[in-house]
mmCIF file of C-alpha atoms and ligand atoms in Angstrom:
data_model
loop_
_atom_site.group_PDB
_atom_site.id
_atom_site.type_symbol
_atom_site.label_atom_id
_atom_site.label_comp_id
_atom_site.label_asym_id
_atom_site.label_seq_id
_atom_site.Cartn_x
_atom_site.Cartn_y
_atom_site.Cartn_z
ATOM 1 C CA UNK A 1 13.228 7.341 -32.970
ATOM 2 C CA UNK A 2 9.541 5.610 -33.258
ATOM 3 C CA UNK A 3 8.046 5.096 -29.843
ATOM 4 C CA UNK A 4 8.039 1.292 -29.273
ATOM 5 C CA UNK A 5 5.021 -0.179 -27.366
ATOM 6 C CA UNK A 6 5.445 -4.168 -26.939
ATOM 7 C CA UNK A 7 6.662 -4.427 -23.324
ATOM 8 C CA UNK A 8 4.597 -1.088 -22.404
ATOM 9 C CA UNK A 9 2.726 -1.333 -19.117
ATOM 10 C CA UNK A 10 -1.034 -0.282 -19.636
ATOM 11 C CA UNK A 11 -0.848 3.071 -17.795
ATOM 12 C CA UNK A 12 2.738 3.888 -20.302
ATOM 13 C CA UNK A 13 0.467 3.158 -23.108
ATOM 14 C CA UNK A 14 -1.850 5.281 -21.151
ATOM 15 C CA UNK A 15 0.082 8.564 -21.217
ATOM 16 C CA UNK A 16 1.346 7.444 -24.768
ATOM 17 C CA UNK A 17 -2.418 7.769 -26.295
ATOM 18 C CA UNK A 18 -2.677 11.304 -24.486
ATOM 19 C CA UNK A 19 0.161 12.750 -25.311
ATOM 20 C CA UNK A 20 -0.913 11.743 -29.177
ATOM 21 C CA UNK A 21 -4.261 13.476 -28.334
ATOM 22 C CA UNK A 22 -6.070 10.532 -28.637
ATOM 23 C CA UNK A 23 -9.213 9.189 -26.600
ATOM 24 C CA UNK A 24 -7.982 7.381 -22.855
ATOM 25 C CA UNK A 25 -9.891 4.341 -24.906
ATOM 26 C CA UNK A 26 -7.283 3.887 -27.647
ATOM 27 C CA UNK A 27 -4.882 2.637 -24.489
ATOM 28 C CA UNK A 28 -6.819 -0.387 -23.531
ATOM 29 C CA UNK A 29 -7.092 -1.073 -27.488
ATOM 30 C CA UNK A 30 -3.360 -1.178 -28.643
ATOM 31 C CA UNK A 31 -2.814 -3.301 -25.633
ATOM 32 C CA UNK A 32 -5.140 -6.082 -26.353
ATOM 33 C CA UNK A 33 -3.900 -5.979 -30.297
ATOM 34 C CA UNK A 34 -0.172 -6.404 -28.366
ATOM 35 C CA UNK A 35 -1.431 -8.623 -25.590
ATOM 36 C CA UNK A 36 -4.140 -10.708 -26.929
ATOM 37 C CA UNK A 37 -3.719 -11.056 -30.130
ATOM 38 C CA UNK A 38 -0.236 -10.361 -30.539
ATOM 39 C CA UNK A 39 -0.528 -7.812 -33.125
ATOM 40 C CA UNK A 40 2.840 -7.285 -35.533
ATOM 41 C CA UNK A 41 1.950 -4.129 -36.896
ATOM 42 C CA UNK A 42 -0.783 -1.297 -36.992
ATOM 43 C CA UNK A 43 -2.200 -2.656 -40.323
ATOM 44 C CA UNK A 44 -3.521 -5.390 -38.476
ATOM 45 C CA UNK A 45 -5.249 -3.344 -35.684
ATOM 46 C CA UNK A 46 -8.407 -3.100 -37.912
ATOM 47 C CA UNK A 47 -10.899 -1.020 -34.918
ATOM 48 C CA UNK A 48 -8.212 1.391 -35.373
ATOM 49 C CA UNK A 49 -9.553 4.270 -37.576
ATOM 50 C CA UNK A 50 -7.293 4.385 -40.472
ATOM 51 C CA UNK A 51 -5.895 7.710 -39.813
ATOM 52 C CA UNK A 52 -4.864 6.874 -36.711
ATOM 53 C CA UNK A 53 -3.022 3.468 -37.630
ATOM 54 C CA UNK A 54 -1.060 6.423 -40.422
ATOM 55 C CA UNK A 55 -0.070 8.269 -37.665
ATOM 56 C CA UNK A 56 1.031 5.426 -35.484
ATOM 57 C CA UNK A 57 3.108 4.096 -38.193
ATOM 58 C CA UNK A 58 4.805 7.113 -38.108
ATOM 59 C CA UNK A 59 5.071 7.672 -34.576
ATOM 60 C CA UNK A 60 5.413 4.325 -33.148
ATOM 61 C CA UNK A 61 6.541 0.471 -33.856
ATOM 62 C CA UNK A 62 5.036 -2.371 -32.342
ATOM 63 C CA UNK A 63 8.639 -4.599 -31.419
ATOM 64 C CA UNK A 64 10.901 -3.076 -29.501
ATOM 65 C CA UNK A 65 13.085 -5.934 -30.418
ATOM 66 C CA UNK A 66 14.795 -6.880 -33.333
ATOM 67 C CA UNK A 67 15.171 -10.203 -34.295
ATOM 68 C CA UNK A 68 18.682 -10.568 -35.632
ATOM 69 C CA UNK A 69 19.155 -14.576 -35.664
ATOM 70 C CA UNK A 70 17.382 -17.470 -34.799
ATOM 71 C CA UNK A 71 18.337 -21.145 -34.539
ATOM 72 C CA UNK A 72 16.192 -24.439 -34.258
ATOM 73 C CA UNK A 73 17.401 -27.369 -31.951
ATOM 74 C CA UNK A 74 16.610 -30.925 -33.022
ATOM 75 C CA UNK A 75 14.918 -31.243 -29.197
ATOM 76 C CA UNK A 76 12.708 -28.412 -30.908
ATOM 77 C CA UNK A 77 14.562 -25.900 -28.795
ATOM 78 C CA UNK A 78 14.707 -22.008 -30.233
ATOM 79 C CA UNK A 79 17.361 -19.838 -29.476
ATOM 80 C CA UNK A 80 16.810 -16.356 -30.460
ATOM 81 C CA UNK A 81 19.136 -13.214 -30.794
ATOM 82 C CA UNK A 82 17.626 -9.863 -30.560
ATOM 83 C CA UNK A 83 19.268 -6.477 -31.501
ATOM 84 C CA UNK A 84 18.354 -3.865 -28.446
ATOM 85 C CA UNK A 85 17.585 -0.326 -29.726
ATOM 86 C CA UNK A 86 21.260 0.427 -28.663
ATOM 87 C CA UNK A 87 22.530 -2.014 -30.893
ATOM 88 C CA UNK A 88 23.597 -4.644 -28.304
ATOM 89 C CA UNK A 89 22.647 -7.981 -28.135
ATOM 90 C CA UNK A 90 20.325 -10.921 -26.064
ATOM 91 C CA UNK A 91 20.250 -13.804 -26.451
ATOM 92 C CA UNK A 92 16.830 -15.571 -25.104
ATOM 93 C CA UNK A 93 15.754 -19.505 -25.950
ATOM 94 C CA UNK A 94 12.461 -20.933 -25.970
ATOM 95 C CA UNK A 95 11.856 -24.337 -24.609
ATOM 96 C CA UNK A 96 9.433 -27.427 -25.670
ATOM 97 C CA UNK A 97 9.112 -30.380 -23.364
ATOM 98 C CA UNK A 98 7.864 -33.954 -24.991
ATOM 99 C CA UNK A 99 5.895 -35.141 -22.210
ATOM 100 C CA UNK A 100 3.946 -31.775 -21.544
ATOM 101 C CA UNK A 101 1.990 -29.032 -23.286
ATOM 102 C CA UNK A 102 3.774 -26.701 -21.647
ATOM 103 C CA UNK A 103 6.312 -23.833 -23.125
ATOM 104 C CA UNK A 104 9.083 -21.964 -21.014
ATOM 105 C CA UNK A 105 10.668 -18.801 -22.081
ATOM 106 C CA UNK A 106 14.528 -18.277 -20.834
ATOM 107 C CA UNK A 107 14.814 -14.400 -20.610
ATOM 108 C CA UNK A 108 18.013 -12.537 -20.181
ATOM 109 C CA UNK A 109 18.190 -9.191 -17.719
ATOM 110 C CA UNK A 110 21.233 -7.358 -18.754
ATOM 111 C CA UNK A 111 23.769 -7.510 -21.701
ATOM 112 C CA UNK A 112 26.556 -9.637 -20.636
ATOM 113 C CA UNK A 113 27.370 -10.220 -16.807
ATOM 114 C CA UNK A 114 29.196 -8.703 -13.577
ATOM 115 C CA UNK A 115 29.512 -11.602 -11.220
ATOM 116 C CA UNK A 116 31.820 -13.765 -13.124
ATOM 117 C CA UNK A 117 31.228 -17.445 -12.645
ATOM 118 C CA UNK A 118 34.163 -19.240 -13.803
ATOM 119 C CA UNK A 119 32.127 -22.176 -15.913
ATOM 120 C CA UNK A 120 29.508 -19.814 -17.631
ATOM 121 C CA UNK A 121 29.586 -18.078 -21.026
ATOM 122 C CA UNK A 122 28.085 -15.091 -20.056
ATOM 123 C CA UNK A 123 30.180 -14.940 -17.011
ATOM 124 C CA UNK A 124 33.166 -14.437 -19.363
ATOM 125 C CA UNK A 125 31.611 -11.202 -21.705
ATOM 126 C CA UNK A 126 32.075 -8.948 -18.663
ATOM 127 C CA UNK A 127 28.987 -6.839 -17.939
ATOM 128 C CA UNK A 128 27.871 -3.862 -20.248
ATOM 129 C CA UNK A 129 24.244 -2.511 -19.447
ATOM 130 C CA UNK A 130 21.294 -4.089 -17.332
ATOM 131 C CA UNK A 131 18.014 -4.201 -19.476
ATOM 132 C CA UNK A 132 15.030 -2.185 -19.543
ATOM 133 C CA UNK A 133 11.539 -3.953 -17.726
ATOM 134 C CA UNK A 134 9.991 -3.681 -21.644
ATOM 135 C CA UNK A 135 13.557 -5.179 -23.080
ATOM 136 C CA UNK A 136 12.644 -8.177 -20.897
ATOM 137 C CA UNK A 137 9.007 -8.427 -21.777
ATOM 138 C CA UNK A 138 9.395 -7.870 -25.197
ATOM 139 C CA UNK A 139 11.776 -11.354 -25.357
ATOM 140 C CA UNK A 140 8.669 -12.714 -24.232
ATOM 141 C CA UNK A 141 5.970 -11.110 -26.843
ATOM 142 C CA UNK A 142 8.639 -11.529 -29.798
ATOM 143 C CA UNK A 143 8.913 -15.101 -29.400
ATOM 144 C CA UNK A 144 5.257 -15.526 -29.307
ATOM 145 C CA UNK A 145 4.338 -13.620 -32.323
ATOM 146 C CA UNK A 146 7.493 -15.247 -33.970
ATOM 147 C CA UNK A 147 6.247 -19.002 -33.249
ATOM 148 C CA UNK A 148 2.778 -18.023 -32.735
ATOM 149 C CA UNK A 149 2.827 -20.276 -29.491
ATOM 150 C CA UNK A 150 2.118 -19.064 -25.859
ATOM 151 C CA UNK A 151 4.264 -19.411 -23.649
ATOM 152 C CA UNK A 152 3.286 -20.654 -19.984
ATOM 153 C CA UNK A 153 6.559 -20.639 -18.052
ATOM 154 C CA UNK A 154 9.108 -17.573 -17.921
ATOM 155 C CA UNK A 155 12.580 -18.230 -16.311
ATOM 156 C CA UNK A 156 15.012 -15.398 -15.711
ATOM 157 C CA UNK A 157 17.619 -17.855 -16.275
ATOM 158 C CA UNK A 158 19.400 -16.200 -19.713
ATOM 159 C CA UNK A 159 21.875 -13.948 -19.678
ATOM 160 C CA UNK A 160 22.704 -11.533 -16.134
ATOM 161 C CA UNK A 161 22.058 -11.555 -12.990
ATOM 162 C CA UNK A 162 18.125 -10.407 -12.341
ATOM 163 C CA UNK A 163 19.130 -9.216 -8.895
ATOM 164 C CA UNK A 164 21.883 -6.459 -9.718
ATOM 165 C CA UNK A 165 18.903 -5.512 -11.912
ATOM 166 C CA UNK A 166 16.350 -5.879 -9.074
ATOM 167 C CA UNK A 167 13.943 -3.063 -9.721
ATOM 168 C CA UNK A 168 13.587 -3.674 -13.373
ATOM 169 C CA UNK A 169 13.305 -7.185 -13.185
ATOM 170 C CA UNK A 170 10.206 -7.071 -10.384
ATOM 171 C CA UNK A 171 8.563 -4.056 -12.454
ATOM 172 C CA UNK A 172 8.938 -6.528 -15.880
ATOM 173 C CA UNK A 173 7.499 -9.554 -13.375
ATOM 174 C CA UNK A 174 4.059 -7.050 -12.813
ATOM 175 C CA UNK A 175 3.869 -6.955 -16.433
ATOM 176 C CA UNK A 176 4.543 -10.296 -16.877
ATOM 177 C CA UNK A 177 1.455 -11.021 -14.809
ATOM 178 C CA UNK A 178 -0.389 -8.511 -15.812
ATOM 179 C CA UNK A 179 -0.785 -7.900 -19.447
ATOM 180 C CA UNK A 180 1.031 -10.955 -20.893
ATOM 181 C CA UNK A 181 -0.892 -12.964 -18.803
ATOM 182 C CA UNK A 182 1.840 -15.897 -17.264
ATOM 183 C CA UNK A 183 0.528 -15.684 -13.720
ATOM 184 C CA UNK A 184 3.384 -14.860 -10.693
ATOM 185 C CA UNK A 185 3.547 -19.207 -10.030
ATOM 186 C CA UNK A 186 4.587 -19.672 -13.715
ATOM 187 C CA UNK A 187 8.104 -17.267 -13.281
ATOM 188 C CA UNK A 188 11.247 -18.531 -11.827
ATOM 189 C CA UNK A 189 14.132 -15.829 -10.731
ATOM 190 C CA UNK A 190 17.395 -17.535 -10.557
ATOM 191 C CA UNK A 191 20.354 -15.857 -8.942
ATOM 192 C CA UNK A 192 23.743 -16.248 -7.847
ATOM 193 C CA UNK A 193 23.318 -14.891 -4.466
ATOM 194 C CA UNK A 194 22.312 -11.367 -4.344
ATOM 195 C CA UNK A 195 21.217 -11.181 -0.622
ATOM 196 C CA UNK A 196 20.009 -7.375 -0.930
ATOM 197 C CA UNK A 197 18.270 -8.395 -4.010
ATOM 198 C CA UNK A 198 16.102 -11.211 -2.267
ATOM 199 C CA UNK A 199 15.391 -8.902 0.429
ATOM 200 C CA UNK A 200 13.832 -6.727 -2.023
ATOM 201 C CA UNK A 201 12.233 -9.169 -4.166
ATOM 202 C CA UNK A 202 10.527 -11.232 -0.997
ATOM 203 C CA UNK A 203 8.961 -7.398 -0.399
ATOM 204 C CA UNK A 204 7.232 -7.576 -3.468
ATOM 205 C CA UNK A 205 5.360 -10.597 -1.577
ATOM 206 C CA UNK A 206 5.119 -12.173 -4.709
ATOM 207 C CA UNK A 207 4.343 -16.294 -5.186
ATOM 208 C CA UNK A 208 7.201 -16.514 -7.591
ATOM 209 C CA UNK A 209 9.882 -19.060 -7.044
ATOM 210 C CA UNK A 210 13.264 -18.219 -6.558
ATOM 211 C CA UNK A 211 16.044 -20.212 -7.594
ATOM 212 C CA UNK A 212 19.331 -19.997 -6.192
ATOM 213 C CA UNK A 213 22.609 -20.776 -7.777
ATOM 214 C CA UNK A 214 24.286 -22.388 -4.709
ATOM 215 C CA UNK A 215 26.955 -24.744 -6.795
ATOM 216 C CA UNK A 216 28.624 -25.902 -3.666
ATOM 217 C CA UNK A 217 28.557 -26.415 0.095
ATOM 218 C CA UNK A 218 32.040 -24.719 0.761
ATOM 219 C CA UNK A 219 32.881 -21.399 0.974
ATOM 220 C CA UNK A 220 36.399 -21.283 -0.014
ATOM 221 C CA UNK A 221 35.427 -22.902 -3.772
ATOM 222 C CA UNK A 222 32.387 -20.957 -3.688
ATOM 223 C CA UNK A 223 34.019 -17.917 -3.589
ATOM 224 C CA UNK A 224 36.365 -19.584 -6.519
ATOM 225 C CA UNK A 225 33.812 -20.716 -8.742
ATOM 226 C CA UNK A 226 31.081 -17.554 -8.275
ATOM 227 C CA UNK A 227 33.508 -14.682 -7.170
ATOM 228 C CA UNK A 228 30.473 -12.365 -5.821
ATOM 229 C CA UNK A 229 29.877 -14.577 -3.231
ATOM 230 C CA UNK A 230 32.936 -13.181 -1.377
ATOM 231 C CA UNK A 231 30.031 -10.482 -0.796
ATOM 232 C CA UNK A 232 27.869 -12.304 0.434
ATOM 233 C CA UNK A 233 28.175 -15.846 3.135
ATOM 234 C CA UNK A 234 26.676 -18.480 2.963
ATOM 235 C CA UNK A 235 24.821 -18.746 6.520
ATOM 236 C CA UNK A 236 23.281 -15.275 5.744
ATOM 237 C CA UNK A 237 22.120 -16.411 2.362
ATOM 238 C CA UNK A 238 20.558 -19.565 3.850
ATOM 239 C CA UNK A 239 18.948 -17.310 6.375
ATOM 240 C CA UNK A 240 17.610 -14.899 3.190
ATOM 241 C CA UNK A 241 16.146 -17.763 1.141
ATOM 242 C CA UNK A 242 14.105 -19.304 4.305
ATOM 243 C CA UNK A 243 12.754 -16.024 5.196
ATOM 244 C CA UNK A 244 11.979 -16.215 1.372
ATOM 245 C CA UNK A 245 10.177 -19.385 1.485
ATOM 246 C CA UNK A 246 8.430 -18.267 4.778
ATOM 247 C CA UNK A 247 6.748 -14.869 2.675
ATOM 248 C CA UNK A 248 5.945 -16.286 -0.481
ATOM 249 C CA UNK A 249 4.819 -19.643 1.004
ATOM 250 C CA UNK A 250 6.768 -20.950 -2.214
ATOM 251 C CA UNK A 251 9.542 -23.677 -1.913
ATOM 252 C CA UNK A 252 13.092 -22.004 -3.430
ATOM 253 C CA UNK A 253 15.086 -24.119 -6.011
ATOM 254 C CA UNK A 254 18.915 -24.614 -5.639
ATOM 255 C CA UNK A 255 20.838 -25.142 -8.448
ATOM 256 C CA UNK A 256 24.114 -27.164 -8.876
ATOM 257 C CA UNK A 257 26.110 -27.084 -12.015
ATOM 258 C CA UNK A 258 28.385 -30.018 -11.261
ATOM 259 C CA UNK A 259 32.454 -29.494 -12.240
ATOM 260 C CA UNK A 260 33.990 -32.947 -12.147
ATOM 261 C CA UNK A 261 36.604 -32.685 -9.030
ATOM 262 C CA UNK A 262 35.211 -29.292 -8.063
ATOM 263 C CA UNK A 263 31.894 -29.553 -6.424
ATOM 264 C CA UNK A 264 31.213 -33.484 -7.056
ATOM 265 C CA UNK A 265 32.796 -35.111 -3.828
ATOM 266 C CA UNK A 266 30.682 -37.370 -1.528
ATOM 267 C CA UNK A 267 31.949 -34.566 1.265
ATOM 268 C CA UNK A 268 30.389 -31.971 -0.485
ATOM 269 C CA UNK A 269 27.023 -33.551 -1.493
ATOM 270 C CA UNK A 270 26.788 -34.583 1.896
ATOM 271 C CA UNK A 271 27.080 -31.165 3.389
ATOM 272 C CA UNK A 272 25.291 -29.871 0.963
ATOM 273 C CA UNK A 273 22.033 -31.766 2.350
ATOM 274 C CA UNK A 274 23.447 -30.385 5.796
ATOM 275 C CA UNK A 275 23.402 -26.933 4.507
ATOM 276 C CA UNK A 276 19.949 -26.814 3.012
ATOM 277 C CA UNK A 277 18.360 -28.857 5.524
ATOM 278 C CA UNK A 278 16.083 -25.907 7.045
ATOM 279 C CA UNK A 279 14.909 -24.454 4.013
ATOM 280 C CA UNK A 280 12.400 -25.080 2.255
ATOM 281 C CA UNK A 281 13.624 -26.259 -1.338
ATOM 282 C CA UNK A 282 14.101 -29.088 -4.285
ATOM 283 C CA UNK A 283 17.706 -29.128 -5.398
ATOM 284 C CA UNK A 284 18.186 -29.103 -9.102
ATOM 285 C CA UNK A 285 21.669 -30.640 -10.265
ATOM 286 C CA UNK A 286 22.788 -29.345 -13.755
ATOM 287 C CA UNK A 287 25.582 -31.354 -15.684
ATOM 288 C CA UNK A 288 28.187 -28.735 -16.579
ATOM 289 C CA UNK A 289 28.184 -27.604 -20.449
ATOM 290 C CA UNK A 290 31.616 -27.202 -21.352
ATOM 291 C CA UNK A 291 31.559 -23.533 -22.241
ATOM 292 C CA UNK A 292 34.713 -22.014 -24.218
ATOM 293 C CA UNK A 293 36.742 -19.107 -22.462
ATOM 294 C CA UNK A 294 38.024 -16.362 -24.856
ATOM 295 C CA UNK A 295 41.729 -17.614 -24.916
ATOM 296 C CA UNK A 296 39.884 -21.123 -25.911
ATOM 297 C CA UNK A 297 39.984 -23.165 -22.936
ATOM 298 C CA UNK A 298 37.451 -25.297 -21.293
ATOM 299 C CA UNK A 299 37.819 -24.773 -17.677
ATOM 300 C CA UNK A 300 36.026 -28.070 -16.348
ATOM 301 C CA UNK A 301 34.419 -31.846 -17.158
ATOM 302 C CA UNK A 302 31.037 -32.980 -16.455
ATOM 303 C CA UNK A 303 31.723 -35.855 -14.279
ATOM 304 C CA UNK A 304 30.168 -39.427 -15.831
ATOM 305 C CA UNK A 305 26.544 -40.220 -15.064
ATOM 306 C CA UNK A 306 27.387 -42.996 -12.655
ATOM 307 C CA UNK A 307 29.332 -40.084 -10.481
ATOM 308 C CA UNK A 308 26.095 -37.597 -11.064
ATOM 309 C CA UNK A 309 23.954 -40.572 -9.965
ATOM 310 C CA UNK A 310 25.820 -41.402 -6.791
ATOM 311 C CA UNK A 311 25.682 -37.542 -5.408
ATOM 312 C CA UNK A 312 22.585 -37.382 -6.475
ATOM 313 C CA UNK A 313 21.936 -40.353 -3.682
ATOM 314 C CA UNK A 314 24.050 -38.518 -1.279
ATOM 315 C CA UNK A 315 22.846 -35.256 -1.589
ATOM 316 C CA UNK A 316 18.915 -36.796 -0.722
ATOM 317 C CA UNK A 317 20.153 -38.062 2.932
ATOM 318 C CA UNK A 318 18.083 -34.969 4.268
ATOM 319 C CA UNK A 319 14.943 -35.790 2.430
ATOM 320 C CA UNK A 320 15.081 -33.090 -0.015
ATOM 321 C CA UNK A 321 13.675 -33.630 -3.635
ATOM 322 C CA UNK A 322 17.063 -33.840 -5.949
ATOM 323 C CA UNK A 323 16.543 -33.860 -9.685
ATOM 324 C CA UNK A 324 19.154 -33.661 -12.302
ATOM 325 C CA UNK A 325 18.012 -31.247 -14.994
ATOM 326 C CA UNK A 326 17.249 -32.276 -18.575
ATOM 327 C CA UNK A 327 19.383 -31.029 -20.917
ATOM 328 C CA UNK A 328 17.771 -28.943 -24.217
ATOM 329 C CA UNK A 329 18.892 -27.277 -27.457
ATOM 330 C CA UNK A 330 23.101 -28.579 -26.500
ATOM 331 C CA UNK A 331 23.113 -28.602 -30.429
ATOM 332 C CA UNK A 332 22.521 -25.362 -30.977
ATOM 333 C CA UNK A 333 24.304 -23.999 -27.476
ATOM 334 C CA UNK A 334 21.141 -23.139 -26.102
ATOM 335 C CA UNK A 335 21.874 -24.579 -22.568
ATOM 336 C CA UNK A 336 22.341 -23.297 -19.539
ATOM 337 C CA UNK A 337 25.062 -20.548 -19.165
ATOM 338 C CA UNK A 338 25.583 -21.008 -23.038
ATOM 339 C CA UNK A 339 24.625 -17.988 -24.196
ATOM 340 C CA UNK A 340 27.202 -15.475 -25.185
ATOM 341 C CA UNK A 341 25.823 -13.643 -28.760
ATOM 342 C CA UNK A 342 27.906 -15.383 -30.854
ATOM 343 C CA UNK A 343 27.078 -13.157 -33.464
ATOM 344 C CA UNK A 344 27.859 -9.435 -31.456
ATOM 345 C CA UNK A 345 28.873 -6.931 -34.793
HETATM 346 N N1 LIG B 1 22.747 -15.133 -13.186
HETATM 347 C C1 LIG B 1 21.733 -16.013 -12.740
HETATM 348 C C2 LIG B 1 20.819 -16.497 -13.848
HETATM 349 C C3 LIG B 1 21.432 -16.855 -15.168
HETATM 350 S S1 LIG B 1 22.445 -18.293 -15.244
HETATM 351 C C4 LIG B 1 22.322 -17.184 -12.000
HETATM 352 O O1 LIG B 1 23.537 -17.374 -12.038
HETATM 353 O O2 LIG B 1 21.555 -17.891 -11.338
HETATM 354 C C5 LIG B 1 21.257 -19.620 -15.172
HETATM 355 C C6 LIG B 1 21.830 -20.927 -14.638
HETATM 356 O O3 LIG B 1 22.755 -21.507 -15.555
HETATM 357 C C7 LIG B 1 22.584 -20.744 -13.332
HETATM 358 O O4 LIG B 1 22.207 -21.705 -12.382
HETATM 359 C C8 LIG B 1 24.006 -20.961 -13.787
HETATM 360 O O5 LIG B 1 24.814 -21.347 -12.733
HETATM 361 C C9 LIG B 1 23.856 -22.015 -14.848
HETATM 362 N N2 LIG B 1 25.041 -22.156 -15.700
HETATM 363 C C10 LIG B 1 25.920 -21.199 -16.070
HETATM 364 N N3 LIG B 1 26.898 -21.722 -16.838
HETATM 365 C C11 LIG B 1 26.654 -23.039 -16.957
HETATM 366 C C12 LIG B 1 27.305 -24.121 -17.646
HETATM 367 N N4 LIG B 1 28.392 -23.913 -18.377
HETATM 368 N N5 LIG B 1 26.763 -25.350 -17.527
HETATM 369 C C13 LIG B 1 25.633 -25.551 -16.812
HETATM 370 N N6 LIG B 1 24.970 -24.578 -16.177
HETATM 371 C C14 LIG B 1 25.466 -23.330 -16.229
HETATM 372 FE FE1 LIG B 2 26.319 -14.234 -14.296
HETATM 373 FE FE2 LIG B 2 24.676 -16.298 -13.694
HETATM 374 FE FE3 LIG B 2 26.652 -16.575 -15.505
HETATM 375 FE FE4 LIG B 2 27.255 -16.339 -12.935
HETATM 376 S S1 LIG B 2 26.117 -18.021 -13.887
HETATM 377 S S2 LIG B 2 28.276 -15.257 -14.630
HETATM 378 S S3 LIG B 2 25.706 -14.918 -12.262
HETATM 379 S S4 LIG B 2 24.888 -15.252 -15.684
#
């Protein structure tokens, strides 16, 4: 198989050049053409000598990824499927905002999903293999040479949990940072509650913010809704994502997909304000997309906007920030916990 080199690290691109017998030099070069000018093939690298773009064509690609499907939202929302070298699939979605410049990237960490969250897509594939750090960078440089637009946000919020992934994901992070250039305060991690995986990450000492999929106050439909929690309580998680706060000097996010008579009572939005009253955070509310299960059932209902309003309200009684999160690309199932590879062989 070629050697890809998108998603390389500069010293892997290092030892790549040598063991080619090429000039340490040559490194630096391929990963400007890949970072800088997002290069699509050795044709284009033109202060290449021409016998060495010949042999690169024959040793090495420039994508790891494949593109195998891509789909447009009216909201201007892209939703891209890429082949792995395995032949799985990913699914990753690129996101436009109207009222900013700005462009996030929605990455996914491993091919389908372990923890099993009853209301999410991904939740319901199973899980078959975490990704590589250059499978998750690559998302990243494939959707900017295929819009040609640079992306300024990455959030691992696609497909997996990041944190049974944990050392890939923080190696793909350095790269991130590194050589395509999104600075550490541009990434969001979102998990479902790995504590060992915070632990790690808040090691790393990085100012990235965390996100935490919290979906409810209560333990007992916690451990319903997102079964890995029965892992991992709630007090010590509370206790991990302040002492997260505390080393990265970032605020955390916690998310709440709200079920209609699950997780939408006054009760719970109230404690819910109890619960997160120490840490420092903005909670995010995200209307439930119904998602299909394999036998073809919907589990839940979004409850109605007057219902999302009012715990909204309730949930605020501590002072805490609460947003309710902006739906994109619902047309083309693009959303949050939407993303199952539809098109799997
Ligand atoms: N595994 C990580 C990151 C991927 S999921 C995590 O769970 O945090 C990204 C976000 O989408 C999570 O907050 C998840 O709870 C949410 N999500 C999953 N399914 C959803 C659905 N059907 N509707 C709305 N949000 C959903
Ligand atoms: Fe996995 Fe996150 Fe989906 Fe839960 S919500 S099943 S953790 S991807």
């Amino acid at each position: 198989m070629k050697t890809p080199l998108s998603g390389k690290t500069l010293p892997e691109l290092s030892s790549f050049v040598k063991e080619l017998g090429e000039p340490a030099y040559r490194a630096k070069q391929l990963h400007s053409w890949i970072y800088v000018k997002w290069a699509k093939s050795f044709e284009e690298m033109t202060d290449l000598p021409v016998d060495l773009r010949a042999k690169l064509e024959e040793v090495a690609q420039v994508s790891l990824l494949k593109l195998a499907h891509m789909q447009v939202s009216k909201d201007g929302t892209r939703k891209y499927l890429f082949e792995l070298p395995d032949g799985k699939f990913v699914e990753s979605v690129l996101m436009s905002f109207n009222d900013r410049e700005s462009l996030s990237a929605c990455v996914s960490t491993q091919v389908g999903c372990a923890v099993g969250c009853t209301f999410c897509a991904t939740g319901f594939l199973g899980f078959t293999r975490n990704l590589t750090a250059q499978e998750i960078v690559d998302q990243i440089m494939c959707i900017q040479r295929e819009s040609g637009k640079r992306v300024s946000n990455v959030v691992y919020m696609g497909q997996g949990e990041p944190l049974l992934n944990t050392e890939e994901v923080i190696t793909s992070i350095h790269t991130i940072s590194k050589s395509v250039g999104i600075g550490c305060r541009h990434l969001t991690v979102s998990t479902s509650g790995i504590i060992p995986g915070i632990k790690r990450l808040a090691e790393e000492e990085l100012p990235i913010v965390l996100a935490l999929s919290l979906h409810t106050p209560d333990r007992e439909t916690r451990e319903e809704i997102v079964p890995i929690s029965k892992k991992y309580p709630l007090p010590k998680l509370m206790e991990a994502l302040a002492d997260y706060a505390d080393v990265t000097r970032r605020r955390v996010t916690i998310e709440y997909v709200l079920l209609a008579g699950v997780n939408d009572t006054d009760e719970q939005a109230r404690e819910l304000a109890q619960l997160v009253r120490d840490v420092p955070c903005m909670i995010n509310l995200i209307p439930y997309n119904p998602t299909e299960s394999p036998d073809g059932i919907t589990p839940y209902k979004r409850p109605s906007m007057k219902a999302q309003q009012r715990f909204k309200h309730l949930a605020e009684s501590t002072g805490k920030t609460v947003t309710i999160r902006l739906e994109r690309g619902t047309d083309i199932d693009a959303a949050c916990g939407q993303l199952h590879n539809a098109y799997t062989k």
